[in-house]
PDB file of C-alpha atoms in Angstrom:
ATOM      1  CA  ASP A  29      62.988 119.839 143.449  1.00 78.00           C
ATOM      2  CA  GLY A  30      64.253 122.243 140.718  1.00 84.00           C
ATOM      3  CA  SER A  31      67.402 123.306 142.511  1.00 89.00           C
ATOM      4  CA  THR A  32      70.577 123.945 140.538  1.00 90.00           C
ATOM      5  CA  GLU A  33      74.182 124.047 141.507  1.00 90.00           C
ATOM      6  CA  SER A  34      77.011 125.794 139.748  1.00 90.00           C
ATOM      7  CA  TYR A  35      80.530 124.483 139.575  1.00 89.00           C
ATOM      8  CA  LEU A  36      83.576 126.406 138.429  1.00 89.00           C
ATOM      9  CA  PHE A  37      86.304 124.459 136.675  1.00 86.00           C
ATOM     10  CA  THR A  38      89.675 125.711 135.551  1.00 89.00           C
ATOM     11  CA  VAL A  39      90.722 123.861 132.450  1.00 88.00           C
ATOM     12  CA  PHE A  40      94.257 124.088 131.179  1.00 86.00           C
ATOM     13  CA  VAL A  41      94.547 123.644 127.428  1.00 87.00           C
ATOM     14  CA  ARG A  42      98.083 122.858 126.376  1.00 87.00           C
ATOM     15  CA  PRO A  43      99.219 125.017 123.458  1.00 93.00           C
ATOM     16  CA  VAL A  44      99.751 123.144 120.216  1.00 95.00           C
ATOM     17  CA  SER A  45     103.429 122.259 119.792  1.00 96.00           C
ATOM     18  CA  THR A  46     105.355 123.822 116.900  1.00 97.00           C
ATOM     19  CA  ASP A  47     108.510 121.840 117.710  1.00 97.00           C
ATOM     20  CA  ALA A  48     109.702 120.125 114.535  1.00 97.00           C
ATOM     21  CA  SER A  49     113.284 119.618 115.670  1.00 97.00           C
ATOM     22  CA  LEU A  50     115.171 116.351 115.889  1.00 97.00           C
ATOM     23  CA  LYS A  51     116.391 114.799 119.117  1.00 97.00           C
ATOM     24  CA  LEU A  52     118.335 112.069 117.323  1.00 97.00           C
ATOM     25  CA  PHE A  53     119.677 111.852 113.752  1.00 98.00           C
ATOM     26  CA  THR A  54     122.123 109.093 112.777  1.00 98.00           C
ATOM     27  CA  VAL A  55     123.285 107.516 109.519  1.00 98.00           C
ATOM     28  CA  ASN A  56     124.766 104.033 109.774  1.00 97.00           C
ATOM     29  CA  GLY A  57     124.934 104.466 113.537  1.00 97.00           C
ATOM     30  CA  GLU A  58     126.956 107.710 113.439  1.00 97.00           C
ATOM     31  CA  PRO A  59     125.473 111.041 114.576  1.00 98.00           C
ATOM     32  CA  VAL A  60     124.975 113.557 111.740  1.00 98.00           C
ATOM     33  CA  VAL A  61     123.812 117.153 111.478  1.00 97.00           C
ATOM     34  CA  ASP A  62     121.663 118.953 108.951  1.00 97.00           C
ATOM     35  CA  GLY A  63     123.848 119.746 105.938  1.00 97.00           C
ATOM     36  CA  GLY A  64     126.483 117.170 106.915  1.00 97.00           C
ATOM     37  CA  LEU A  65     128.219 114.659 104.652  1.00 97.00           C
ATOM     38  CA  VAL A  66     128.649 110.911 105.061  1.00 97.00           C
ATOM     39  CA  GLN A  67     131.273 108.998 103.045  1.00 94.00           C
ATOM     40  CA  LEU A  68     130.361 105.358 102.348  1.00 94.00           C
ATOM     41  CA  ASP A  69     132.772 102.520 101.608  1.00 89.00           C
ATOM     42  CA  GLY A  70     131.006 101.498  98.394  1.00 89.00           C
ATOM     43  CA  VAL A  71     129.763  98.125  99.661  1.00 88.00           C
ATOM     44  CA  ASN A  72     126.047  98.925 100.081  1.00 93.00           C
ATOM     45  CA  ASP A  73     123.731 101.169  98.042  1.00 95.00           C
ATOM     46  CA  PHE A  74     121.695 102.072 101.123  1.00 97.00           C
ATOM     47  CA  VAL A  75     122.122 103.628 104.560  1.00 98.00           C
ATOM     48  CA  SER A  76     120.408 102.999 107.866  1.00 98.00           C
ATOM     49  CA  VAL A  77     118.841 106.204 109.198  1.00 98.00           C
ATOM     50  CA  VAL A  78     117.519 106.745 112.716  1.00 98.00           C
ATOM     51  CA  ALA A  79     115.606 109.979 113.226  1.00 98.00           C
ATOM     52  CA  GLN A  80     113.636 110.820 116.353  1.00 98.00           C
ATOM     53  CA  ALA A  81     111.567 113.969 116.808  1.00 98.00           C
ATOM     54  CA  ASN A  82     112.340 116.118 119.825  1.00 97.00           C
ATOM     55  CA  SER A  83     108.641 116.516 120.673  1.00 97.00           C
ATOM     56  CA  VAL A  84     106.477 113.574 121.673  1.00 96.00           C
ATOM     57  CA  TYR A  85     103.589 115.449 120.007  1.00 96.00           C
ATOM     58  CA  ALA A  86     105.160 115.460 116.524  1.00 96.00           C
ATOM     59  CA  GLN A  87     102.768 114.075 113.912  1.00 96.00           C
ATOM     60  CA  SER A  88     105.375 112.274 111.837  1.00 97.00           C
ATOM     61  CA  VAL A  89     109.032 111.689 111.004  1.00 98.00           C
ATOM     62  CA  VAL A  90     109.595 110.531 107.421  1.00 98.00           C
ATOM     63  CA  VAL A  91     112.966 109.422 105.963  1.00 98.00           C
ATOM     64  CA  SER A  92     113.541 109.492 102.197  1.00 98.00           C
ATOM     65  CA  GLY A  93     116.473 108.808  99.891  1.00 98.00           C
ATOM     66  CA  SER A  94     118.188 106.218 102.081  1.00 98.00           C
ATOM     67  CA  THR A  95     117.906 103.317  99.601  1.00 97.00           C
ATOM     68  CA  GLY A  96     118.811 102.803  95.963  1.00 96.00           C
ATOM     69  CA  LEU A  97     121.756 105.207  96.199  1.00 97.00           C
ATOM     70  CA  GLN A  98     123.432 106.176  92.940  1.00 96.00           C
ATOM     71  CA  PHE A  99     127.211 106.458  92.544  1.00 93.00           C
ATOM     72  CA  GLY A 100     128.337 109.904  93.648  1.00 92.00           C
ATOM     73  CA  LEU A 101     126.565 112.361  95.922  1.00 95.00           C
ATOM     74  CA  ASN A 102     123.046 111.527  97.140  1.00 98.00           C
ATOM     75  CA  THR A 103     120.722 113.406  99.487  1.00 98.00           C
ATOM     76  CA  VAL A 104     118.962 111.731 102.398  1.00 98.00           C
ATOM     77  CA  SER A 105     116.106 113.782 103.860  1.00 98.00           C
ATOM     78  CA  VAL A 106     114.206 113.612 107.130  1.00 98.00           C
ATOM     79  CA  SER A 107     110.913 115.479 107.263  1.00 98.00           C
ATOM     80  CA  VAL A 108     109.463 116.220 110.711  1.00 98.00           C
ATOM     81  CA  THR A 109     105.855 117.404 111.001  1.00 98.00           C
ATOM     82  CA  ALA A 110     105.102 119.151 114.292  1.00 97.00           C
ATOM     83  CA  GLU A 111     101.749 118.836 116.048  1.00 96.00           C
ATOM     84  CA  SER A 112     100.828 122.248 114.610  1.00 97.00           C
ATOM     85  CA  GLY A 113     101.492 121.059 111.054  1.00 97.00           C
ATOM     86  CA  LEU A 114     104.786 122.954 110.755  1.00 97.00           C
ATOM     87  CA  VAL A 115     107.229 120.923 108.647  1.00 98.00           C
ATOM     88  CA  ALA A 116     111.022 120.985 108.984  1.00 98.00           C
ATOM     89  CA  VAL A 117     113.309 119.137 106.580  1.00 98.00           C
ATOM     90  CA  TYR A 118     116.786 117.966 107.557  1.00 98.00           C
ATOM     91  CA  GLN A 119     119.220 116.765 104.882  1.00 98.00           C
ATOM     92  CA  VAL A 120     122.557 115.019 104.814  1.00 98.00           C
ATOM     93  CA  GLY A 121     124.722 114.270 101.787  1.00 98.00           C
ATOM     94  CA  VAL A 122     125.723 110.649 101.295  1.00 97.00           C
ATOM     95  CA  PHE A 123     128.651 109.964  98.972  1.00 95.00           C
ATOM     96  CA  TYR A 124     128.455 106.464  97.484  1.00 95.00           C
ATOM     97  CA  PRO A 125     131.668 105.636  95.607  1.00 93.00           C
ATOM     98  CA  ASP A 126     131.926 103.295  92.643  1.00 93.00           C
ATOM     99  CA  VAL A 127     134.797 101.202  93.993  1.00 93.00           C
ATOM    100  CA  ALA A 128     135.477  99.682  90.552  1.00 94.00           C
ATOM    101  CA  ASP A 129     135.829 103.056  88.788  1.00 95.00           C
ATOM    102  CA  ALA A 130     139.306 104.148  87.658  1.00 96.00           C
ATOM    103  CA  SER A 131     138.337 107.420  85.985  1.00 97.00           C
ATOM    104  CA  LEU A 132     139.587 110.935  86.644  1.00 97.00           C
ATOM    105  CA  LYS A 133     137.296 113.731  87.781  1.00 96.00           C
ATOM    106  CA  LEU A 134     140.068 116.317  87.503  1.00 97.00           C
ATOM    107  CA  PHE A 135     143.124 116.378  85.228  1.00 98.00           C
ATOM    108  CA  THR A 136     145.011 119.613  84.626  1.00 98.00           C
ATOM    109  CA  VAL A 137     148.432 120.637  83.362  1.00 98.00           C
ATOM    110  CA  ASP A 138     149.539 124.073  84.521  1.00 97.00           C
ATOM    111  CA  GLY A 139     145.925 124.868  85.416  1.00 97.00           C
ATOM    112  CA  VAL A 140     144.478 123.889  82.020  1.00 97.00           C
ATOM    113  CA  THR A 141     142.052 120.959  81.839  1.00 98.00           C
ATOM    114  CA  VAL A 142     143.352 118.098  79.694  1.00 98.00           C
ATOM    115  CA  ALA A 143     142.133 114.649  78.653  1.00 98.00           C
ATOM    116  CA  ASP A 144     143.710 111.389  77.574  1.00 98.00           C
ATOM    117  CA  GLY A 145     145.441 111.806  74.207  1.00 98.00           C
ATOM    118  CA  ASP A 146     145.742 115.604  74.399  1.00 98.00           C
ATOM    119  CA  ALA A 147     148.913 117.509  73.530  1.00 98.00           C
ATOM    120  CA  VAL A 148     150.049 120.582  75.428  1.00 98.00           C
ATOM    121  CA  ASP A 149     152.400 123.087  73.814  1.00 97.00           C
ATOM    122  CA  LEU A 150     154.909 124.589  76.223  1.00 97.00           C
ATOM    123  CA  ALA A 151     157.323 127.478  75.937  1.00 96.00           C
ATOM    124  CA  GLU A 152     160.973 126.967  75.093  1.00 95.00           C
ATOM    125  CA  GLY A 153     162.989 126.193  78.199  1.00 95.00           C
ATOM    126  CA  THR A 154     160.096 124.694  80.172  1.00 97.00           C
ATOM    127  CA  THR A 155     161.495 121.938  82.384  1.00 97.00           C
ATOM    128  CA  GLU A 156     158.458 121.031  84.486  1.00 97.00           C
ATOM    129  CA  VAL A 157     154.709 121.458  84.708  1.00 98.00           C
ATOM    130  CA  VAL A 158     152.199 121.357  87.555  1.00 98.00           C
ATOM    131  CA  VAL A 159     149.965 118.312  87.181  1.00 98.00           C
ATOM    132  CA  VAL A 160     146.759 117.884  89.157  1.00 98.00           C
ATOM    133  CA  ALA A 161     144.996 114.535  88.811  1.00 98.00           C
ATOM    134  CA  GLU A 162     142.145 113.417  91.054  1.00 97.00           C
ATOM    135  CA  ALA A 163     140.347 110.071  90.820  1.00 96.00           C
ATOM    136  CA  THR A 164     136.567 110.303  90.488  1.00 93.00           C
ATOM    137  CA  TYR A 165     135.837 108.065  93.463  1.00 91.00           C
ATOM    138  CA  GLY A 166     139.070 108.345  95.419  1.00 87.00           C
ATOM    139  CA  GLY A 167     141.197 105.642  93.829  1.00 91.00           C
ATOM    140  CA  GLU A 168     144.990 105.762  93.837  1.00 96.00           C
ATOM    141  CA  VAL A 169     146.669 108.150  91.374  1.00 98.00           C
ATOM    142  CA  ALA A 170     150.294 107.911  90.185  1.00 98.00           C
ATOM    143  CA  ILE A 171     151.903 110.524  87.928  1.00 98.00           C
ATOM    144  CA  THR A 172     154.892 109.787  85.707  1.00 98.00           C
ATOM    145  CA  GLY A 173     156.509 112.618  83.770  1.00 96.00           C
ATOM    146  CA  GLY A 174     155.924 116.334  84.011  1.00 95.00           C
ATOM    147  CA  THR A 175     159.456 116.987  85.324  1.00 96.00           C
ATOM    148  CA  ASP A 176     162.902 117.027  83.713  1.00 97.00           C
ATOM    149  CA  LEU A 177     161.266 117.984  80.415  1.00 97.00           C
ATOM    150  CA  GLN A 178     163.448 118.165  77.304  1.00 96.00           C
ATOM    151  CA  PRO A 179     162.894 120.141  74.094  1.00 97.00           C
ATOM    152  CA  GLY A 180     160.425 118.301  71.841  1.00 97.00           C
ATOM    153  CA  GLU A 181     157.871 115.641  72.832  1.00 97.00           C
ATOM    154  CA  ASN A 182     157.633 114.418  76.421  1.00 98.00           C
ATOM    155  CA  SER A 183     155.123 111.939  77.821  1.00 98.00           C
ATOM    156  CA  LEU A 184     152.997 112.545  80.890  1.00 98.00           C
ATOM    157  CA  VAL A 185     151.198 109.442  82.147  1.00 98.00           C
ATOM    158  CA  VAL A 186     148.612 109.375  84.935  1.00 98.00           C
ATOM    159  CA  SER A 187     147.727 105.912  86.219  1.00 98.00           C
ATOM    160  CA  VAL A 188     144.570 105.402  88.275  1.00 98.00           C
ATOM    161  CA  THR A 189     143.764 102.321  90.350  1.00 97.00           C
ATOM    162  CA  SER A 190     140.151 101.873  91.477  1.00 95.00           C
ATOM    163  CA  LEU A 191     139.298 101.778  95.192  1.00 91.00           C
ATOM    164  CA  ASP A 192     138.861  98.002  95.075  1.00 91.00           C
ATOM    165  CA  GLY A 193     142.305  97.639  93.436  1.00 93.00           C
ATOM    166  CA  LEU A 194     140.897  95.557  90.591  1.00 95.00           C
ATOM    167  CA  ASN A 195     140.795  98.104  87.771  1.00 96.00           C
ATOM    168  CA  THR A 196     143.387 100.461  86.346  1.00 97.00           C
ATOM    169  CA  ALA A 197     143.386 103.123  83.674  1.00 98.00           C
ATOM    170  CA  GLU A 198     146.132 105.206  82.096  1.00 98.00           C
ATOM    171  CA  TYR A 199     145.754 108.743  80.807  1.00 98.00           C
ATOM    172  CA  THR A 200     148.545 109.997  78.540  1.00 98.00           C
ATOM    173  CA  VAL A 201     149.239 113.585  77.495  1.00 98.00           C
ATOM    174  CA  THR A 202     152.059 114.715  75.223  1.00 98.00           C
ATOM    175  CA  LEU A 203     153.984 117.729  76.479  1.00 98.00           C
ATOM    176  CA  ASN A 204     155.577 119.566  73.553  1.00 98.00           C
ATOM    177  CA  VAL A 205     158.397 121.813  74.721  1.00 97.00           C
ATOM    178  CA  ALA A 206     159.220 124.319  71.974  1.00 95.00           C
ATOM    179  CA  LEU A 207     162.581 123.814  70.324  1.00 92.00           C
ATOM    180  CA  SER A 208     165.107 126.590  70.568  1.00 82.00           C
ATOM    181  CA  SER A 209     164.662 129.364  68.041  1.00 76.00           C
ATOM    182  CA  ASP A 210     168.262 130.476  68.491  1.00 70.00           C
ATOM    183  CA  THR A 211     169.943 130.072  65.100  1.00 68.00           C
ATOM    184  CA  SER A 212     173.177 131.813  66.029  1.00 71.00           C
ATOM    185  CA  LEU A 213     176.406 129.897  66.247  1.00 69.00           C
ATOM    186  CA  ALA A 214     177.917 129.506  69.659  1.00 64.00           C
ATOM    187  CA  THR A 215     181.410 129.037  68.199  1.00 66.00           C
ATOM    188  CA  PHE A 216     182.858 128.979  64.713  1.00 61.00           C
TER     189      PHE A 216
END
């Protein structure tokens, strides 16, 4: 019959999503934020990460760096690829302590860095010094000496106990208080 009919359709085309945000981001079951820090107890060298994209149209959510953690600060990353191909990366620091370590990451006397076996020369009349000692992985630190100093040699001992309580280390510094240069007689 050769007749034709025309139909008019309105088609809605959804714009491509550029949403690469996260709806959910947890490490070991605790909520975290981009740039945050998680402190581990030193038992496991891995973390459990849950990351869920905000958009149901996201192409992918990829977690990296959550296993094989090294002692110290590690970075766990979550990469979200939006439907449009836009990529956003979210990172959290994960501090994995060596619970058996009894080392010092910071040891200063009066603001000067020192090490085990060092000697520090001090001015005549010095009776105390400011000692800062910080364990590398948060073990217990005890300081003996550094106060009630006498002219001549004085011992400063820093004892560190590892987080697990099984290892200890001692760091000794000699504090040399200058002897008096006064050669006059007090009485005769």
